[in-house]
Coordinates of C-alpha atoms in Angstrom, one line a residue:
M913 CA 34.1 75.4 129.6
S914 CA 35.7 78.6 129.4
T915 CA 33.6 82.3 130.0
T916 CA 32.9 83.2 126.5
V917 CA 31.3 80.1 125.8
V918 CA 28.9 80.5 129.0
I919 CA 28.4 84.2 128.1
V920 CA 27.8 83.0 124.6
A921 CA 25.5 81.1 125.9
L922 CA 23.3 83.0 127.9
C923 CA 22.6 85.8 124.8
Y924 CA 21.6 83.1 122.7
F925 CA 19.0 81.9 125.4
A926 CA 17.8 85.6 125.9
V927 CA 17.0 86.0 121.9
M928 CA 15.5 82.1 123.1
V929 CA 13.1 83.5 125.7
G930 CA 12.8 87.1 123.5
I931 CA 11.1 85.0 120.7
G932 CA 8.9 83.0 123.5
L933 CA 8.0 86.6 125.2
W934 CA 6.8 88.2 121.4
A935 CA 5.2 85.0 120.9
A936 CA 3.0 84.9 124.0
I937 CA 2.2 88.5 122.8
R938 CA 1.0 87.4 119.3
T939 CA -1.4 83.7 120.2
R940 CA -4.7 84.5 121.2
T941 CA -6.9 82.0 119.2
H942 CA -6.2 78.1 119.6
T943 CA -5.6 78.2 115.6
D944 CA -2.7 80.4 116.6
F945 CA -1.4 78.0 119.0
Y946 CA -1.0 75.7 117.4
V947 CA -0.1 76.8 113.7
A948 CA 0.8 79.8 113.6
G949 CA -2.3 82.0 112.2
R950 CA -0.8 80.4 109.3
G951 CA 1.1 83.1 107.9
V952 CA 4.3 81.8 108.0
G953 CA 6.7 82.6 104.9
V954 CA 8.2 79.7 102.8
I955 CA 11.9 80.7 103.6
A956 CA 10.6 80.5 107.3
I957 CA 8.9 77.3 107.1
G958 CA 12.1 75.1 104.8
L959 CA 14.4 76.4 107.9
A960 CA 12.0 74.7 109.9
T961 CA 11.7 72.1 108.4
M962 CA 14.6 70.9 109.3
S963 CA 15.7 72.5 112.1
S964 CA 13.2 70.9 113.5
A965 CA 14.4 67.2 112.3
V966 CA 17.3 67.1 112.9
S967 CA 18.1 68.8 116.1
G968 CA 20.1 67.4 119.1
F969 CA 19.6 64.1 117.1
S970 CA 21.7 65.1 114.8
F971 CA 24.1 67.2 116.6
I972 CA 24.6 64.7 119.7
G973 CA 23.9 61.9 118.6
G974 CA 24.8 61.1 114.8
P975 CA 27.9 62.1 116.0
G976 CA 27.9 59.8 119.0
I977 CA 26.7 57.0 116.9
Q978 CA 28.6 57.8 114.0
Y979 CA 31.7 57.3 116.1
A980 CA 30.4 54.0 118.5
F981 CA 29.2 51.9 115.0
G982 CA 31.4 53.7 111.9
F983 CA 30.1 54.9 108.2
G984 CA 27.0 52.5 108.2
T985 CA 26.1 54.9 110.2
L986 CA 25.8 57.2 106.8
M987 CA 22.7 54.6 105.6
L988 CA 20.5 57.5 108.4
V989 CA 22.8 60.4 106.3
I990 CA 22.9 59.8 103.0
P991 CA 18.5 59.9 102.0
V992 CA 18.2 63.3 104.2
A993 CA 18.1 66.0 101.1
G994 CA 16.0 63.1 99.0
S995 CA 13.7 62.9 101.7
F996 CA 13.0 66.2 102.3
A997 CA 12.3 66.5 98.6
I998 CA 9.8 64.1 98.7
T999 CA 7.8 65.0 101.7
W1000 CA 7.5 68.8 100.5
Y1001 CA 6.9 67.6 96.8
L1002 CA 4.0 64.6 98.2
L1003 CA 2.3 66.1 100.6
A1004 CA 3.2 70.2 101.9
K1005 CA 0.7 71.9 99.2
R1006 CA -1.7 69.3 99.7
M1007 CA -1.7 69.7 103.4
R1008 CA -1.8 73.1 102.6
L1009 CA -5.3 73.2 100.7
L1010 CA -6.7 70.1 103.4
A1011 CA -5.9 73.5 105.6
E1012 CA -7.9 75.7 103.4
A1013 CA -10.6 73.2 102.8
R1014 CA -11.6 72.0 105.6
S1015 CA -9.8 74.1 108.6
T1016 CA -7.2 71.4 109.4
I1017 CA -4.5 72.1 112.2
T1018 CA -3.5 69.1 113.3
I1019 CA -2.8 65.5 112.0
P1020 CA -4.8 63.5 113.0
D1021 CA -7.2 66.2 111.5
A1022 CA -6.2 65.3 108.0
V1023 CA -6.3 61.6 108.9
H1024 CA -10.3 62.4 109.6
A1025 CA -10.6 64.3 106.8
R1026 CA -9.3 61.9 103.9
Y1027 CA -11.1 59.3 105.0
D1028 CA -13.7 60.2 107.3
S1029 CA -13.6 57.9 110.2
N1030 CA -13.1 59.3 113.8
V1031 CA -11.8 55.6 114.9
A1032 CA -8.8 56.4 112.1
R1033 CA -8.1 60.1 113.8
G1034 CA -8.0 58.3 117.2
L1035 CA -5.7 56.0 116.6
A1036 CA -3.6 58.6 114.6
A1037 CA -3.6 60.5 118.1
I1038 CA -2.6 58.1 120.0
A1039 CA 0.6 56.6 117.7
I1040 CA 1.3 60.5 118.7
L1041 CA 1.1 60.3 121.5
L1042 CA 3.8 57.5 121.7
G1043 CA 6.0 58.9 119.7
V1044 CA 6.1 62.5 121.2
I1045 CA 6.9 60.8 124.7
G1046 CA 9.8 58.9 123.3
Y1047 CA 10.7 62.2 120.9
L1048 CA 10.7 64.3 123.7
A1049 CA 12.9 62.1 125.6
T1050 CA 15.1 62.8 123.3
Q1051 CA 15.1 66.4 122.7
T1052 CA 15.2 66.7 126.8
L1053 CA 18.2 64.8 127.0
A1054 CA 20.3 66.6 124.2
M1055 CA 19.9 69.6 126.0
G1056 CA 20.6 68.7 129.2
L1057 CA 23.9 66.8 128.0
M1058 CA 24.6 70.7 126.2
L1059 CA 23.0 72.7 129.7
S1060 CA 25.8 70.8 131.7
R1061 CA 28.7 71.0 129.6
I1062 CA 27.9 74.8 129.1
F1063 CA 27.5 75.4 133.1
D1064 CA 29.4 72.3 134.6
I1065 CA 26.3 70.9 136.7
A1066 CA 25.6 67.3 136.6
L1067 CA 22.7 65.5 134.0
P1068 CA 20.5 65.9 136.3
W1069 CA 20.3 69.9 136.6
G1070 CA 21.1 70.6 133.0
V1071 CA 17.5 69.0 132.2
V1072 CA 15.4 70.7 135.1
I1073 CA 17.1 74.3 133.1
G1074 CA 16.1 72.7 129.9
V1075 CA 12.5 72.1 130.8
T1076 CA 12.2 74.7 132.3
I1077 CA 13.1 77.0 129.6
V1078 CA 10.7 75.5 127.0
A1079 CA 8.1 75.2 129.0
L1080 CA 8.2 79.3 129.5
Y1081 CA 8.2 80.2 126.2
A1082 CA 6.1 76.5 124.9
V1083 CA 3.3 77.4 127.2
G1084 CA 3.1 81.0 126.2
G1085 CA 3.8 81.4 122.7
G1086 CA 2.7 77.8 121.2
M1087 CA 3.3 77.3 117.7
I1088 CA 4.5 80.9 117.1
A1089 CA 7.3 80.7 119.4
G1090 CA 8.5 77.0 118.1
I1091 CA 8.2 78.0 114.6
Y1092 CA 10.1 81.1 114.4
T1093 CA 13.3 79.4 117.2
D1094 CA 13.0 76.7 114.6
V1095 CA 14.3 79.2 112.2
V1096 CA 17.0 81.1 114.3
Q1097 CA 18.1 77.5 115.2
G1098 CA 17.8 76.8 111.1
G1099 CA 20.3 79.0 110.2
V1100 CA 22.6 79.1 112.8
M1101 CA 22.9 74.9 112.5
A1102 CA 23.5 75.5 109.0
V1103 CA 26.1 77.7 108.9
A1104 CA 27.7 76.1 111.7
S1105 CA 28.0 72.9 110.6
V1106 CA 30.1 74.2 107.6
A1107 CA 32.7 75.3 110.4
I1108 CA 32.8 72.5 112.8
F1109 CA 33.5 70.3 109.4
W1110 CA 36.5 72.0 108.6
L1111 CA 37.6 71.7 111.9
A1112 CA 37.4 68.4 112.3
L1113 CA 39.3 67.7 108.9
D1114 CA 41.5 70.1 110.4
V1115 CA 42.3 68.6 113.5
G1116 CA 42.3 64.9 111.8
G1117 CA 44.6 65.9 109.0
G1118 CA 41.8 65.0 105.9
M1119 CA 39.0 62.8 105.6
A1120 CA 41.6 59.7 103.8
N1121 CA 44.5 60.1 107.0
M1122 CA 41.5 59.3 109.6
V1123 CA 40.3 56.6 107.5
T1124 CA 43.7 54.6 107.2
T1125 CA 44.3 55.5 110.4
I1126 CA 41.3 54.4 111.9
A1127 CA 41.6 51.1 108.7
V1128 CA 44.5 49.3 110.6
D1129 CA 42.8 48.6 114.0
E1130 CA 39.1 48.7 113.2
A1131 CA 38.7 47.5 109.2
S1132 CA 35.0 47.1 109.8
W1133 CA 34.4 50.4 110.7
V1134 CA 35.5 51.9 107.8
G1135 CA 33.2 49.3 105.6
P1136 CA 30.4 50.2 103.8
F1137 CA 28.2 49.1 106.4
G1138 CA 29.9 49.5 109.3
S1139 CA 30.0 47.6 112.7
L1140 CA 26.4 47.5 111.9
G1141 CA 26.4 44.6 109.7
A1142 CA 24.2 44.9 106.6
V1143 CA 21.5 44.2 107.3
V1144 CA 20.6 46.6 110.2
A1145 CA 22.4 49.4 108.4
I1146 CA 20.1 48.5 105.2
G1147 CA 17.1 49.5 107.3
W1148 CA 18.6 52.0 108.5
Y1149 CA 18.3 53.3 104.9
F1150 CA 14.6 52.5 104.3
V1151 CA 13.3 53.8 107.3
F1152 CA 15.0 57.1 107.8
G1153 CA 14.5 57.2 103.8
L1154 CA 11.2 57.6 103.4
G1155 CA 10.1 57.9 107.0
L1156 CA 10.1 61.6 107.2
L1157 CA 6.4 61.3 105.4
G1158 CA 5.3 60.8 108.9
Q1159 CA 6.7 62.7 111.3
P1160 CA 3.8 65.4 113.0
H1161 CA 6.5 67.5 113.6
V1162 CA 7.3 68.0 110.2
L1163 CA 4.2 68.0 108.0
H1164 CA 2.2 70.2 111.1
K1165 CA 4.7 72.9 109.6
F1166 CA 3.1 73.0 106.1
Y1167 CA -0.3 73.8 107.5
M1168 CA 1.7 77.7 108.7
I1169 CA 2.7 78.1 105.4
R1170 CA 1.7 82.0 103.8
D1171 CA 1.1 81.2 100.6
P1172 CA 0.9 78.0 98.9
K1173 CA 1.7 79.2 94.8
R1174 CA 5.7 79.6 96.9
M1175 CA 5.9 76.3 98.4
K1176 CA 8.9 74.5 95.6
W1177 CA 11.5 77.0 97.0
G1178 CA 10.6 75.4 101.0
A1179 CA 11.9 71.8 99.6
A1180 CA 14.9 73.0 98.2
I1181 CA 15.5 75.5 101.5
A1182 CA 15.4 72.4 103.6
A1183 CA 16.9 70.1 101.2
V1184 CA 20.2 72.3 101.5
A1185 CA 20.1 73.1 105.0
A1186 CA 19.9 69.5 106.0
M1187 CA 22.7 68.6 103.7
L1188 CA 24.5 70.6 105.7
T1189 CA 23.7 69.8 108.8
T1190 CA 25.0 66.4 108.8
L1191 CA 28.2 67.3 107.5
V1192 CA 29.2 67.4 111.4
W1193 CA 27.7 64.2 111.6
L1194 CA 30.5 62.5 109.2
A1195 CA 33.1 65.0 110.6
V1196 CA 33.2 64.3 114.4
G1197 CA 32.2 61.4 115.0
T1198 CA 34.8 60.2 112.6
V1199 CA 37.3 62.8 114.1
M1200 CA 36.6 61.3 117.3
K1201 CA 37.0 57.5 116.6
Y1202 CA 40.3 58.7 114.8
L1203 CA 41.6 60.3 118.1
E1204 CA 41.1 57.6 119.9
V1205 CA 42.6 54.9 117.8
R1206 CA 46.2 57.8 118.2
G1207 CA 45.2 57.2 122.4
E1208 CA 44.6 61.1 122.4
V1209 CA 41.1 60.9 123.9
T1210 CA 39.2 58.6 125.8
L1211 CA 35.3 59.1 125.9
S1212 CA 32.9 57.8 128.4
A1213 CA 30.0 57.8 126.4
P1214 CA 29.1 58.0 122.7
D1215 CA 27.6 60.9 122.8
Q1216 CA 30.3 62.3 124.2
A1217 CA 31.6 62.7 120.9
A1218 CA 30.5 66.0 119.8
P1219 CA 30.9 68.2 123.1
V1220 CA 34.2 66.8 124.4
F1221 CA 35.5 67.8 120.3
M1222 CA 34.0 71.1 120.3
L1223 CA 35.5 71.7 124.0
Q1224 CA 38.8 70.5 123.4
F1225 CA 39.6 71.8 119.5
A1226 CA 37.0 74.4 118.7
P1227 CA 37.6 78.2 119.0
P1228 CA 35.5 79.4 122.3
L1229 CA 33.1 81.4 119.8
L1230 CA 32.1 78.3 117.9
A1231 CA 31.9 76.2 121.0
G1232 CA 29.7 78.9 122.5
L1233 CA 27.2 78.9 119.4
F1234 CA 27.5 75.3 119.2
F1235 CA 26.6 74.6 122.7
A1236 CA 23.9 76.9 122.7
G1237 CA 22.7 76.1 119.7
V1238 CA 22.0 72.6 120.1
A1239 CA 20.5 73.0 123.7
A1240 CA 18.4 75.8 121.9
A1241 CA 17.8 73.3 118.7
S1242 CA 16.4 70.9 121.1
M1243 CA 14.3 73.6 123.5
S1244 CA 12.6 74.8 120.4
T1245 CA 12.2 70.8 118.5
A1246 CA 11.1 69.8 121.8
D1247 CA 8.2 72.9 121.8
S1248 CA 7.1 71.0 118.4
F1249 CA 7.0 67.9 119.8
L1250 CA 4.7 69.8 122.9
N1251 CA 2.6 71.7 120.2
I1252 CA 1.8 68.3 118.8
G1253 CA 1.2 66.2 122.2
A1254 CA -0.8 69.0 123.8
A1255 CA -3.2 68.9 120.5
A1256 CA -3.9 65.7 120.4
I1257 CA -4.7 65.2 124.1
T1258 CA -6.8 68.0 124.1
R1259 CA -8.2 68.2 120.5
D1260 CA -7.8 65.1 118.6
L1261 CA -8.9 62.3 120.7
P1262 CA -11.9 64.8 122.3
L1263 CA -13.2 65.4 119.0
A1264 CA -12.5 61.4 117.9
F1265 CA -15.1 60.3 120.2
G1266 CA -18.0 62.8 119.2
H1267 CA -16.7 65.7 122.0
V1268 CA -16.2 69.3 120.2
P1269 CA -14.0 71.2 123.1
G1270 CA -15.0 75.0 122.1
E1271 CA -11.7 77.5 121.1
A1272 CA -10.7 79.1 124.6
A1273 CA -10.8 76.0 125.9
Q1274 CA -8.7 74.3 123.7
L1275 CA -6.4 77.1 124.8
L1276 CA -6.3 76.8 128.1
W1277 CA -5.9 72.8 128.5
G1278 CA -3.5 73.2 125.9
R1279 CA -0.9 75.3 127.5
I1280 CA -1.6 73.0 131.1
V1281 CA -1.4 69.9 128.8
T1282 CA 1.8 71.2 127.6
L1283 CA 3.5 71.6 130.8
L1284 CA 2.9 68.8 132.0
L1285 CA 4.3 66.8 128.8
A1286 CA 7.7 69.1 129.4
L1287 CA 7.6 67.0 132.9
L1288 CA 7.2 63.9 131.4
G1289 CA 9.8 64.3 128.9
G1290 CA 12.0 65.4 131.5
T1291 CA 11.6 62.2 133.6
A1292 CA 11.8 59.9 130.2
A1293 CA 15.3 61.9 129.5
L1294 CA 16.3 61.4 133.2
V1295 CA 15.1 57.7 133.4
S1296 CA 16.1 56.3 130.0
G1297 CA 19.9 55.2 130.1
E1298 CA 19.9 55.1 126.5
L1299 CA 21.9 56.7 123.8
V1300 CA 20.5 60.1 122.5
A1301 CA 20.1 59.2 118.7
I1302 CA 18.4 55.1 119.7
I1303 CA 15.2 56.9 122.1
G1304 CA 15.2 59.2 119.0
I1305 CA 15.0 56.1 116.4
F1306 CA 11.6 54.5 119.2
G1307 CA 10.0 57.8 118.5
W1308 CA 10.9 58.6 114.7
G1309 CA 9.6 54.5 113.7
M1310 CA 6.5 55.1 115.8
F1311 CA 5.6 58.0 113.0
A1312 CA 6.5 56.4 110.5
A1313 CA 4.9 53.1 110.9
T1314 CA 1.7 54.2 111.5
L1315 CA 1.2 57.9 110.3
A1316 CA 3.4 57.6 106.3
A1317 CA 1.2 55.6 104.9
P1318 CA -1.8 56.9 105.9
L1319 CA -1.5 60.2 104.5
A1320 CA 1.8 59.6 101.8
L1321 CA -0.5 57.8 99.8
G1322 CA -3.3 58.6 101.4
L1323 CA -3.3 62.1 99.9
N1324 CA -1.9 61.3 96.4
W1325 CA -3.7 57.8 95.9
E1326 CA -8.0 57.6 95.8
R1327 CA -8.0 54.1 95.8
A1328 CA -6.9 54.2 99.7
T1329 CA -10.3 53.3 102.2
K1330 CA -10.3 54.4 105.7
E1331 CA -10.3 50.4 106.8
A1332 CA -7.3 50.5 105.2
A1333 CA -6.0 53.5 107.5
I1334 CA -7.3 51.9 110.7
L1335 CA -5.0 48.6 110.0
A1336 CA -2.3 50.1 108.7
I1337 CA -1.8 52.6 112.2
L1338 CA -2.7 49.7 114.2
T1339 CA -0.7 47.4 112.4
G1340 CA 2.7 50.1 112.8
A1341 CA 2.4 51.5 116.0
V1342 CA 1.4 47.6 117.6
L1343 CA 4.6 45.5 115.3
Q1344 CA 6.6 48.8 116.7
A1345 CA 6.0 48.7 120.5
V1346 CA 6.4 45.3 120.4
L1347 CA 9.4 44.7 118.8
E1348 CA 10.9 47.2 121.3
L1349 CA 9.7 45.6 124.1
N1350 CA 10.5 42.5 123.0
A1351 CA 14.2 43.8 122.9
Q1352 CA 13.6 45.0 126.2
F1353 CA 12.8 41.8 127.4
G1354 CA 13.4 39.1 126.0
W1355 CA 9.8 37.7 125.2
F1356 CA 10.1 35.5 121.6
G1357 CA 14.2 35.8 122.1
E1358 CA 15.7 38.1 119.5
I1359 CA 13.9 38.8 116.9
L1360 CA 16.0 41.1 115.2
P1361 CA 18.6 42.8 115.9
G1362 CA 18.8 46.9 115.8
H1363 CA 16.4 49.3 116.4
L1364 CA 16.0 51.1 113.2
Y1365 CA 16.0 47.6 112.0
R1366 CA 12.6 47.0 114.1
A1367 CA 11.5 50.1 113.3
S1368 CA 11.9 49.4 108.9
V1369 CA 10.3 46.8 109.9
S1370 CA 7.5 48.2 111.6
F1371 CA 7.3 50.9 108.8
M1372 CA 7.6 48.6 105.6
A1373 CA 4.9 46.1 107.1
S1374 CA 2.5 49.3 107.6
F1375 CA 2.9 50.4 103.2
V1376 CA 2.0 46.6 103.2
V1377 CA -1.0 46.6 104.9
F1378 CA -2.0 49.5 103.5
I1379 CA -2.0 49.1 99.8
G1380 CA -3.5 45.7 100.7
V1381 CA -6.5 47.1 102.2
S1382 CA -7.5 49.4 99.8
F1383 CA -6.8 46.6 96.7
C1384 CA -10.1 44.8 99.3
T1385 CA -12.2 47.1 101.0
R1386 CA -15.2 48.7 98.4
R1387 CA -13.1 51.8 97.5
E1388 CA -15.6 55.4 99.0
Q1389 CA -16.2 58.1 96.6
L1390 CA -14.8 61.3 97.5
P1391 CA -16.2 64.5 98.7
A1392 CA -15.4 67.4 95.4
D1393 CA -13.6 69.1 97.8
L1394 CA -11.0 66.6 98.7
K1395 CA -10.4 65.4 95.1
A1396 CA -9.9 68.6 94.4
V1397 CA -6.4 69.3 96.9
M1398 CA -5.9 65.6 96.1
R1399 CA -5.5 66.6 92.5
A1400 CA -3.8 70.0 93.4

């Protein structure tokens, strides 16, 4: 690794740690720790929702699976702008107004406020914890890969360094640190993506040349479904097209918006920034496959596609921004997961059992549990043995299958019932877990091929159960403040 890359990375990390220290000074209450004091501008939230949703998954996992499976992975990319727009339209304003009406600061808080059910709150907290572990492993592995490349060290040491840095500012600064590091990442990722896209096209002689060359050796790779096949690729489309509606690290940020009246701009900012970041996914994965077909590169693993490309073909300054930016983006996203995971353990589960923890206790234990979760995420990353994108798919699928229906439908449909929410969360969590465990251990043979296809089945089953049970159970009269939120 060149000296320029190392210097750029060190400066970048210094900025991230500086933001963390600044945030730690501003974090005085549990509200500061979990929702940044509800004082963040809509532009910042727009960039932060995009950054936390894509991060290492898009910059490392995306090019990796594009290189491995071909254009079928675009079924994940195509719906990205619409996904952000739909999520902001259906949930942003309602989540923010719900925070004013019911003082909600977590996603299970919103579930409880809508359904008046501690059972639903507890199940939502458990589902979040299950997804957090998978997604923490994704972010931790992504930043470990980047750090190992930057400093030419073994992957385990990269993971250790990354976990240490993120734990320092996550424990001290909570969500204030997370939100503003996400903002920096969002801006850098969007700008760098455009530069990397044009660089990849230049190296490959244009997209048409790359596709034509690859097609000679692997025609299926350049087909509409790549080497995945139609069933798996379409499953990927559905779970990512609507799965954003259940991602707590995105929805949680809606609580933090300072002025709900300006929310329409947040949707546009998030959608445009997300579209720009997917350029890396498409171009880098394709150019590395093209170079492999030509015999110019050989990768040890698909996740090496983006790092190898940047090291061999990018100018040192751009390579430094890429490596440091991806590592830091994964860190700031990991901070969000640490925050919501800590809240699930220290706040949501106790409340589900009728215990109301004090504010000081929530802040203290929130920091302690944040540290423990950081260690757990690092351990999961080292022992998983999976691609970065694949580990994240399990977490994404768990969130989508358990939270999207109760929140996206529940906050827009007065007919929804608490029985429907409870059974939908249970259905999504159990089905997602059983299908993934069966894929690993083969208890019932190969039921469904592909991680995302299994996730899409769990996701759609949750919606079917939610709608069906809502029509089959007694509708309860909603309080006036909740009606006002839903009709806003």
